[in-house]
Short mmCIF file of C-alpha atoms in Angstrom, two decimals:
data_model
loop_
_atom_site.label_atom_id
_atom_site.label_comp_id
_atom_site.label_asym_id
_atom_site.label_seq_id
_atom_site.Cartn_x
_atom_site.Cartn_y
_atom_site.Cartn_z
CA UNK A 1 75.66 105.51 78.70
CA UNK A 2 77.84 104.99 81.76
CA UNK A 3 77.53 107.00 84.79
CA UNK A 4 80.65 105.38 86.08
CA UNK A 5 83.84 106.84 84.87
CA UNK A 6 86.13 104.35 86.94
CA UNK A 7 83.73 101.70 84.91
CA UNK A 8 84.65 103.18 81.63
CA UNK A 9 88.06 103.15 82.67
CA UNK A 10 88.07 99.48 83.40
CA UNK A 11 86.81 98.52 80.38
CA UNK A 12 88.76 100.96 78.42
CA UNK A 13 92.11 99.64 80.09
CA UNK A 14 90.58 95.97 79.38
CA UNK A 15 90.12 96.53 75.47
CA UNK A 16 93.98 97.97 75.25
CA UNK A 17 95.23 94.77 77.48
CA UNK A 18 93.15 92.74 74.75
CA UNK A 19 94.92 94.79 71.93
CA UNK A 20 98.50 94.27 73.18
CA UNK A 21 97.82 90.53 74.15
CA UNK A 22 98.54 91.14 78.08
CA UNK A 23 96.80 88.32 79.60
CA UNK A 24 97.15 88.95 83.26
CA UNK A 25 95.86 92.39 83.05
CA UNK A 26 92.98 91.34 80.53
CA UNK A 27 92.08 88.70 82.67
CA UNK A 28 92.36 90.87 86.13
CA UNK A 29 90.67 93.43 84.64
CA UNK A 30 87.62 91.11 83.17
CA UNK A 31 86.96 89.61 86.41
CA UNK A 32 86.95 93.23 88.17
CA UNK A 33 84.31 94.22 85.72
CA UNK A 34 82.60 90.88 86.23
CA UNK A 35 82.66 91.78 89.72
CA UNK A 36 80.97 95.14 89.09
CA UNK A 37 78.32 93.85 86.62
CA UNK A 38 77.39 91.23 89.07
CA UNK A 39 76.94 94.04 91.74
CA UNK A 40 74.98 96.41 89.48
CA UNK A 41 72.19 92.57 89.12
CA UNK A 42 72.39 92.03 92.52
CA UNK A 43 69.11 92.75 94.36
CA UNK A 44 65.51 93.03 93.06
CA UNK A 45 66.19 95.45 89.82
CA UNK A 46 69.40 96.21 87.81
CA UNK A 47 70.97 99.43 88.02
CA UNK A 48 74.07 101.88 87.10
CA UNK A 49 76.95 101.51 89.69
CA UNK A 50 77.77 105.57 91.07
CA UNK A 51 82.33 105.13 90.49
CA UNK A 52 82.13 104.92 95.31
CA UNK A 53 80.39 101.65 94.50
CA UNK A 54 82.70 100.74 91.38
CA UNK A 55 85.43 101.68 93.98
CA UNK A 56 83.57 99.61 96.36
CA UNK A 57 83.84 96.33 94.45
CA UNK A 58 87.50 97.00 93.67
CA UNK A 59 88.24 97.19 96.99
CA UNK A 60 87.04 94.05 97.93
CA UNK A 61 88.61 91.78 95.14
CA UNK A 62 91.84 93.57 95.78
CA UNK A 63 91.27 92.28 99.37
CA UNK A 64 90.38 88.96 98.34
CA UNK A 65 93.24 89.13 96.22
CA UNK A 66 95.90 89.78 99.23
CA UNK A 67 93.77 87.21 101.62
CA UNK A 68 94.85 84.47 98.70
CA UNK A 69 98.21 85.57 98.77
CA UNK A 70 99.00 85.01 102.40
CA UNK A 71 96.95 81.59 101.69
CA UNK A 72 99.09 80.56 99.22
CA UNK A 73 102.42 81.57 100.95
CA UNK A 74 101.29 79.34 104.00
CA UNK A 75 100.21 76.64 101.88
CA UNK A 76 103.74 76.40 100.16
CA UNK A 77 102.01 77.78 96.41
CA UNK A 78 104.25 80.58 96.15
CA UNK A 79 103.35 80.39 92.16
CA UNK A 80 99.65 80.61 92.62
CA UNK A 81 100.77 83.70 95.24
CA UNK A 82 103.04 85.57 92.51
CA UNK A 83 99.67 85.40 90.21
CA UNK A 84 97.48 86.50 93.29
CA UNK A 85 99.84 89.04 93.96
CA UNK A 86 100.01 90.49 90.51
CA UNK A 87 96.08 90.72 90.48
CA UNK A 88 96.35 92.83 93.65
CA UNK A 89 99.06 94.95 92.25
CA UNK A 90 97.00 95.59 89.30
CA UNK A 91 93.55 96.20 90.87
CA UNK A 92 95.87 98.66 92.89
CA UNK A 93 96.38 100.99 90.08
CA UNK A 94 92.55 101.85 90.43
CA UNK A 95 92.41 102.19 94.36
CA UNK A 96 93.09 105.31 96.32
CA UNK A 97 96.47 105.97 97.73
CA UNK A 98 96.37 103.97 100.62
CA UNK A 99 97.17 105.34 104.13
CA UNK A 100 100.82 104.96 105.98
CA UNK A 101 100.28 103.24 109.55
CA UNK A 102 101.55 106.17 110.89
CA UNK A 103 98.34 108.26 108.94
CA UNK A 104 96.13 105.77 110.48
CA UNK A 105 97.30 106.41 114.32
CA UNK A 106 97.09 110.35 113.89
CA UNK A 107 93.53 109.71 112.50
CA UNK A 108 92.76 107.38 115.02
CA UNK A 109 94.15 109.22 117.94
CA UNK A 110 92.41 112.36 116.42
CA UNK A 111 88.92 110.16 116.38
CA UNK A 112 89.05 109.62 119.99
CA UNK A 113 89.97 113.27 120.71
CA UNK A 114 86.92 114.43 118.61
CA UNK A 115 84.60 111.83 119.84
CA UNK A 116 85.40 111.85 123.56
CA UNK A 117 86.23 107.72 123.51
CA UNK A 118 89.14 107.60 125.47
CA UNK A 119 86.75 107.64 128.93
CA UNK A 120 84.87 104.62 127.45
CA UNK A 121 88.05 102.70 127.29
CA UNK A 122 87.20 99.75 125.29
CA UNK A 123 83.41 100.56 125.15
CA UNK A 124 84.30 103.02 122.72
CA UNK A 125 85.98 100.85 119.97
CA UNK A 126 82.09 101.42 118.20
CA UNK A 127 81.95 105.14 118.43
CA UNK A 128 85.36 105.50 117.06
CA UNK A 129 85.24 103.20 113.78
CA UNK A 130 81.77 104.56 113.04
CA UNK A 131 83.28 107.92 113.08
CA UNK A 132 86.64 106.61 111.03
CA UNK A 133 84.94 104.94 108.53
CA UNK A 134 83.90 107.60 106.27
CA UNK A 135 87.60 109.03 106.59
CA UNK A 136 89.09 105.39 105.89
CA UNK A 137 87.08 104.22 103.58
CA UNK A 138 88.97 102.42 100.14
CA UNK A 139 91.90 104.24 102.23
CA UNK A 140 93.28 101.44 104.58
CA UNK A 141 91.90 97.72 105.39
CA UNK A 142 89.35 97.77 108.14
CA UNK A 143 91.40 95.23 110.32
CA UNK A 144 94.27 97.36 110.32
CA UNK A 145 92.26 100.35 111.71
CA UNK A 146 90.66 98.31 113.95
CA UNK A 147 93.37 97.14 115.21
CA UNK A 148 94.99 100.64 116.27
CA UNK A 149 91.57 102.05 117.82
CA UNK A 150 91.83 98.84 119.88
CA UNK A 151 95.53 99.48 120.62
CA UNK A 152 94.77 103.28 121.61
CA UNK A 153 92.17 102.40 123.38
CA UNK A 154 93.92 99.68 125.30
CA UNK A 155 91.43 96.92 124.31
#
């Protein structure tokens, strides 16, 4: 059937929402699957999301979903920001803990140590996020990490 247990989840977590006539998390957790299904089309032949690209897609709408918020906020929509928000929160539940910014500097200043970097100065921003990345991933938002190697590094 599904090769995707955080899929099954999803849709398992969907049906109940249905059941006790929660509309915000039914309707979250329909367009997340959405999402996913229009992933697994994508590209010449249709296939079985692995639960890292399931994760993948999550990730993503969550981010879209905090993007709209600080949108809406500047736009004066705080309503259509409370509804972005509790999207996010909810797509949240299915997301890895996500790292403190105090996690992120150890594991960036760790990154440099291990790669050598620091010499490169700013030259080095590359070799360090390629290295992060794996450890990051679904973990933190890429502009925040970015933003530390290029602090560390003094870019």
């Amino acid at each position: 059937m599904s090769n995707s247990e955080l899929k099954q989840r999803l849709h398992d977590d969907m049906t109940a929402a249905l059941k006790a006539r929660d509309e915000l998390r039914k309707s979250t957790l329909r367009m997340a699957l959405t999402a996913v299904t229009k992933q697994e089309v994508a590209g010449k032949e249709a296939r079985e999301l692995s639960d890292a690209e399931v994760l993948d897609v999550l990730t993503a709408e969550a981010k879209k979903r905090r993007e709209s918020v600080t949108a809406y906020r500047e736009a004066g929509r705080e309503e259509l920001a409370v509804k972005e928000q509790a999207e996010a929160d909810i797509l949240a539940e299915y997301l890895p803990e996500q790292l403190s910014l105090e996690e992120i500097a150890a594991l960036v200043t760790e990154t440099i140590a291990a790669t050598g970097a620091a010499e490169l100065g700013p030259r080095g921003i590359g070799k360090v996020m390629g290295a992060l990345q794996p450890k990051v991933k679904g973990k933190a938002d890429g502009g925040t990490v970015s933003a530390e190697v290029k602090r560390q590094l003094g870019a």
